[in-house]
Amino acid sequence: MRRHVTYVVVEGQELLGTLKALASAYGPPAWEKDVASRIEEALAPISSERWRDNLGNLFFRIGRGRGPRVMLVAHMDEVAMIVRHVDESGFLHIAPLGGLDPRVLIGQRVVVHGSSPVDGCIGVKPPHVMTPEEMKTVPNVKDLYVDVGASSRAEAEAMGIRVGSYVTFPPNFHLSGNRVISKALDDRAGCAAEVAIARELASSSERPELYAVFTVQEELGLRGASVVVEQVDPDLAVVLECTVAADVPGVPPQDHVTRLGAGAAIRAMDSTMLTNPGLVRWLIGLAESRGIPYQVQVMTGGGTDAGRIHLQRRGIPTVVLATPCRYLHSPNLMLDLRDLEAVVRLGIAVVLDAEGALRAL
Ligand code: CO
């Protein structure tokens, strides 16, 4: 048995409490208001200005600052499903919202958002009645269905469920030693880091102008992030994300991408952005000078809101700091709180030395 630790990190910030509150909120794409209202609770008291745009992106100007304008960004949405058909027997046929692996969906508990949340499960044909051929094949998400216990379409509709209703994983936050298992850590870990960074820096008088932005619909292709630069006009953007940790059995070290417990991931490359090499070197120097554990990450797939942000205006200098996370886009993700703390510490250092970042370009 590992010892349970109470985390009070980053000058008294209760990072674990924030992470739990945010990860337990529902945030399917385009319906992130539950997450947004929990973030507003945390940041409204320290913001001098705040607004939501027409897509639902959430913006806070944090107190007053001077010098370059820094924009922190994390996405509020999580992978989810949507009802595409309610059949005569009351089963719900679904479509994915974001990259969902059908192998991790089968047999899971879900919540269907009818007129109120309804418990259900993703049905699966019992092995007893499968053919040997069926045992070997992986179905499509479109072939799966949700069972809420309704025995007819009318019964499902009486629960307020209809075509277009959202389906999410239920809140399931669990702490095991330094590690958290939960749904939606992608990207509530980034949201929690951003809240912690903003709160930590709110009272600092020697810092740049700071905006904390929380985006929508990242999982559908970085949609919300497409319109945030226009509204903030930043000199530097810092995207706070969750990233692939494939340090698990059966995966050779060259494919781990990142490892749990090895520190904040500094993104050198993914399929949506090649980070300015001067900025990568500068981030490494910053982490080393502050004694913050870090790892540098190169990925040929995947992407973040940075992919949209860095291509706007005359180009926006953008970095990605990520918390390594196993089992992304599943109902049970896992991260190490020490990595999340490293992301917060490095994020604070980046904001405080934004001028250094701009010189490093
Ligand atoms: Co993400």
XYZ file of C-alpha atoms and ligand atoms in Angstrom:
362
model
C 0.000 0.000 0.000
C 1.340 3.398 -0.945
C 0.865 6.261 1.423
C -1.798 8.802 0.542
C -0.431 12.293 0.451
C -2.331 15.504 0.947
C -1.135 17.806 -1.773
C -0.655 21.421 -0.987
C 1.657 22.647 -3.673
C 2.871 25.834 -5.261
C 2.864 28.230 -2.363
C -0.240 26.890 -0.713
C -2.375 26.326 -3.807
C -4.661 23.351 -3.417
C -3.909 21.865 -6.794
C -5.444 18.489 -6.042
C -8.764 20.014 -4.916
C -8.960 22.110 -8.088
C -8.127 19.106 -10.267
C -10.797 16.996 -8.607
C -13.481 19.676 -8.955
C -12.681 20.254 -12.623
C -12.212 16.607 -13.637
C -15.551 15.710 -12.047
C -17.423 18.303 -14.112
C -19.086 17.379 -17.421
C -17.645 19.004 -20.527
C -18.616 17.377 -23.825
C -17.636 19.546 -26.826
C -19.818 22.659 -27.256
C -21.433 22.115 -23.842
C -18.571 23.016 -21.513
C -20.615 25.286 -19.213
C -20.302 23.045 -16.130
C -16.493 23.248 -16.377
C -16.651 26.968 -17.196
C -18.712 27.814 -14.135
C -16.279 25.971 -11.824
C -13.374 27.876 -13.380
C -15.270 31.144 -13.000
C -15.753 30.438 -9.311
C -11.992 30.081 -8.924
C -10.841 32.993 -11.080
C -13.571 35.636 -10.933
C -12.230 37.048 -7.631
C -8.777 37.739 -9.126
C -9.739 38.889 -12.602
C -10.060 42.546 -13.565
C -12.082 41.698 -16.654
C -13.752 38.534 -17.933
C -15.941 37.468 -20.808
C -17.270 34.496 -22.758
C -17.319 34.652 -26.533
C -20.046 33.314 -28.827
C -18.462 29.828 -29.001
C -18.180 29.571 -25.211
C -14.432 30.252 -24.870
C -13.789 31.804 -21.460
C -11.405 34.731 -20.910
C -9.962 36.318 -17.771
C -7.643 39.266 -17.557
C -5.693 38.667 -14.364
C -5.294 41.864 -12.359
C -2.836 44.314 -13.809
C 0.591 43.710 -15.268
C 3.022 45.404 -17.615
C 5.249 44.478 -20.518
C 4.473 41.720 -23.003
C 1.039 40.186 -23.012
C 0.990 36.486 -22.122
C -1.981 34.246 -22.888
C -2.415 30.937 -21.047
C -4.645 28.407 -22.825
C -6.240 25.103 -21.761
C -9.233 23.348 -23.278
C -12.358 22.659 -21.241
C -13.940 19.954 -23.402
C -13.512 16.197 -23.072
C -14.081 13.338 -25.520
C -17.710 12.249 -25.390
C -20.509 10.759 -27.500
C -23.793 11.985 -28.928
C -27.059 10.092 -29.491
C -27.694 9.691 -33.244
C -30.724 7.395 -33.095
C -33.169 6.097 -30.491
C -34.503 2.756 -31.692
C -37.919 1.190 -31.109
C -36.588 -0.986 -28.286
C -35.196 2.037 -26.428
C -31.513 1.510 -27.287
C -29.444 4.616 -28.040
C -27.142 4.519 -31.062
C -24.194 6.865 -30.741
C -21.556 8.809 -32.633
C -18.162 9.786 -31.178
C -17.233 13.393 -30.294
C -13.457 13.250 -30.514
C -11.072 10.340 -30.954
C -12.626 7.433 -29.066
C -11.256 3.905 -29.194
C -14.211 1.476 -29.338
C -12.122 -1.148 -27.491
C -12.145 0.978 -24.329
C -15.840 1.871 -24.636
C -17.330 -1.603 -24.606
C -18.940 -2.453 -21.288
C -18.404 1.014 -19.742
C -20.826 2.929 -17.544
C -21.959 6.223 -19.039
C -24.216 9.154 -18.235
C -26.788 10.230 -20.816
C -27.754 13.878 -20.513
C -31.501 13.841 -20.942
C -33.721 16.297 -19.075
C -31.563 15.192 -16.130
C -28.512 12.863 -16.095
C -29.492 9.217 -16.688
C -27.187 6.264 -15.930
C -26.567 3.788 -18.682
C -23.994 1.355 -20.005
C -22.459 0.651 -23.369
C -23.935 -2.675 -24.293
C -21.966 -5.620 -25.465
C -23.011 -8.959 -26.870
C -22.043 -11.680 -24.359
C -19.173 -13.951 -25.455
C -21.544 -16.906 -25.059
C -23.451 -15.919 -28.176
C -20.576 -14.575 -30.288
C -19.156 -16.430 -33.237
C -15.362 -17.064 -33.148
C -15.094 -14.483 -35.953
C -16.955 -11.832 -33.882
C -14.662 -12.505 -30.906
C -11.709 -11.381 -33.041
C -13.108 -8.184 -34.556
C -13.256 -4.702 -33.051
C -16.532 -2.893 -33.686
C -16.904 0.707 -34.797
C -18.142 3.280 -32.283
C -21.154 3.557 -34.598
C -21.924 -0.145 -34.002
C -22.073 0.348 -30.225
C -25.182 1.372 -28.349
C -26.123 2.710 -24.933
C -28.645 0.913 -22.762
C -30.416 3.105 -20.195
C -32.880 0.411 -19.225
C -35.670 1.799 -21.384
C -37.817 -0.819 -23.110
C -39.163 1.433 -25.847
C -38.419 4.668 -27.684
C -41.257 6.333 -25.770
C -39.709 5.316 -22.453
C -36.307 6.749 -23.477
C -37.989 9.950 -24.640
C -39.808 10.207 -21.329
C -36.343 10.481 -19.732
C -35.723 13.531 -21.908
C -33.354 11.594 -24.171
C -33.467 12.329 -27.884
C -31.272 12.548 -30.963
C -28.550 15.066 -30.076
C -28.382 14.214 -26.352
C -24.841 14.033 -25.000
C -23.285 10.879 -23.524
C -20.280 11.214 -21.181
C -18.284 9.091 -18.771
C -19.388 9.438 -15.128
C -17.185 11.316 -12.625
C -14.762 8.789 -11.101
C -11.865 10.694 -9.488
C -9.549 8.461 -7.488
C -6.218 9.126 -5.777
C -3.632 6.365 -5.402
C -0.402 7.599 -3.828
C 0.909 10.372 -6.076
C -1.247 9.255 -8.954
C -4.710 10.268 -9.990
C -7.100 8.109 -12.006
C -10.068 9.932 -13.531
C -12.020 10.693 -16.648
C -11.348 13.981 -18.446
C -7.827 14.652 -17.131
C -7.294 15.667 -20.784
C -7.449 18.583 -20.354
C -8.725 19.361 -16.859
C -5.111 18.854 -15.757
C -4.220 21.802 -17.999
C -7.217 23.788 -16.698
C -6.180 23.101 -13.078
C -2.573 24.089 -13.852
C -3.795 27.298 -15.480
C -6.013 28.180 -12.496
C -3.061 27.556 -10.151
C -0.664 29.665 -12.259
C -3.142 32.552 -12.514
C -3.889 32.507 -8.787
C -0.230 32.360 -7.912
C 0.628 35.306 -10.160
C -2.437 37.450 -9.465
C -0.767 39.429 -6.700
C 2.685 39.693 -8.320
C 3.486 43.283 -9.263
C 6.491 42.479 -11.481
C 4.805 40.422 -14.104
C 3.635 40.812 -17.681
C 0.053 41.403 -18.624
C -1.667 38.042 -18.132
C -4.755 36.519 -19.742
C -6.121 33.100 -18.790
C -8.147 31.561 -21.638
C -10.162 28.335 -21.551
C -11.208 26.988 -24.933
C -14.036 24.840 -26.268
C -14.215 22.023 -28.831
C -10.495 21.198 -28.907
C -11.255 17.509 -29.281
C -13.155 18.148 -32.514
C -10.158 19.760 -34.212
C -9.015 22.818 -32.228
C -12.162 24.745 -33.098
C -12.518 27.117 -30.131
C -8.835 28.078 -30.276
C -9.344 29.377 -33.819
C -10.916 32.581 -32.519
C -9.036 33.454 -29.313
C -5.996 35.305 -30.684
C -8.301 37.900 -32.228
C -9.719 38.659 -28.781
C -6.502 38.839 -26.737
C -3.742 39.789 -29.198
C -0.984 38.047 -27.205
C 2.797 38.426 -27.591
C 3.340 34.916 -26.207
C 0.968 31.952 -25.834
C 1.438 29.116 -23.344
C -0.739 26.063 -23.988
C -1.254 23.795 -20.974
C -2.169 20.276 -22.024
C -2.182 16.619 -21.176
C -0.014 14.432 -23.329
C 0.574 10.805 -24.238
C 2.551 8.722 -21.761
C 2.916 5.338 -23.428
C 5.338 3.985 -20.780
C 3.329 0.803 -20.387
C 3.913 -2.933 -20.992
C 4.407 -3.878 -24.612
C 5.586 -0.449 -25.767
C 9.326 -0.073 -26.455
C 11.117 2.977 -24.945
C 11.425 4.743 -28.309
C 7.630 4.896 -28.444
C 6.932 6.047 -24.869
C 6.718 9.730 -25.963
C 6.707 10.727 -22.257
C 6.944 8.899 -18.937
C 4.824 9.344 -15.822
C 6.747 10.941 -12.952
C 9.582 12.221 -15.172
C 8.478 15.867 -15.092
C 6.745 18.483 -17.234
C 6.722 17.695 -20.955
C 8.176 20.424 -23.149
C 6.723 19.944 -26.639
C 9.304 20.173 -29.423
C 6.967 18.815 -32.083
C 3.594 17.296 -32.853
C 1.550 17.111 -36.032
C 0.135 20.638 -35.587
C 3.215 22.627 -34.532
C 6.987 22.544 -34.655
C 8.023 24.675 -31.682
C 10.605 27.395 -32.369
C 13.920 25.664 -31.451
C 15.129 28.811 -29.653
C 12.050 28.606 -27.420
C 12.662 24.911 -26.696
C 16.278 25.648 -25.681
C 15.089 28.574 -23.552
C 12.476 26.389 -21.792
C 15.083 23.714 -21.031
C 17.437 26.353 -19.574
C 14.607 27.803 -17.503
C 13.583 24.393 -16.100
C 17.190 23.527 -15.270
C 17.887 26.851 -13.583
C 14.792 26.443 -11.366
C 15.368 22.750 -10.639
C 12.060 21.789 -12.274
C 11.946 18.207 -13.634
C 11.199 18.135 -17.374
C 11.235 15.917 -20.446
C 11.328 16.977 -24.082
C 8.689 15.475 -26.312
C 8.507 14.780 -30.039
C 5.370 13.230 -31.514
C 4.524 12.601 -35.154
C 0.772 12.515 -34.452
C -1.574 14.438 -32.191
C -1.861 18.156 -31.674
C -3.035 20.928 -29.382
C -4.696 24.322 -29.521
C -1.171 25.657 -30.189
C -1.579 24.337 -33.739
C -4.194 26.997 -34.436
C -2.864 29.761 -32.222
C 0.713 29.992 -33.553
C -0.459 30.488 -37.152
C -2.467 33.658 -36.612
C -1.705 37.321 -37.168
C 2.004 37.594 -37.987
C 2.633 34.310 -36.131
C 2.275 34.001 -32.341
C 5.284 32.657 -30.378
C 3.727 29.608 -28.684
C 4.928 26.890 -26.311
C 3.180 23.766 -25.016
C 3.744 22.514 -21.473
C 2.043 19.201 -20.829
C 1.324 16.789 -18.021
C 2.096 13.217 -19.123
C -1.014 11.074 -18.974
C -1.642 7.381 -19.598
C -4.792 6.073 -21.300
C -5.804 9.319 -23.016
C -9.345 9.413 -24.386
C -10.447 6.525 -22.155
C -12.739 6.655 -19.085
C -9.707 6.126 -16.815
C -6.731 8.378 -17.432
C -3.766 8.418 -15.068
C -1.324 11.192 -14.189
C 1.304 11.828 -11.534
C 0.685 14.900 -9.367
C 4.418 15.639 -9.282
C 4.356 16.136 -13.065
C 1.363 18.448 -12.779
C 3.171 20.430 -10.100
C 6.221 20.678 -12.401
C 3.961 22.073 -15.168
C 2.604 24.694 -12.762
C 6.079 25.707 -11.595
C 7.433 25.889 -15.139
C 4.351 27.818 -16.283
C 4.892 30.405 -13.553
C 8.567 30.741 -14.522
C 7.651 31.195 -18.208
C 5.136 33.966 -17.479
C 7.540 35.810 -15.183
C 10.286 35.715 -17.827
C 8.142 36.325 -20.931
C 10.666 38.867 -22.175
C 13.327 36.145 -22.093
C 11.096 33.965 -24.259
C 10.710 36.701 -26.864
C 14.488 37.268 -26.933
C 15.037 33.521 -27.470
C 13.134 33.467 -30.786
Co -6.209 17.612 -24.798
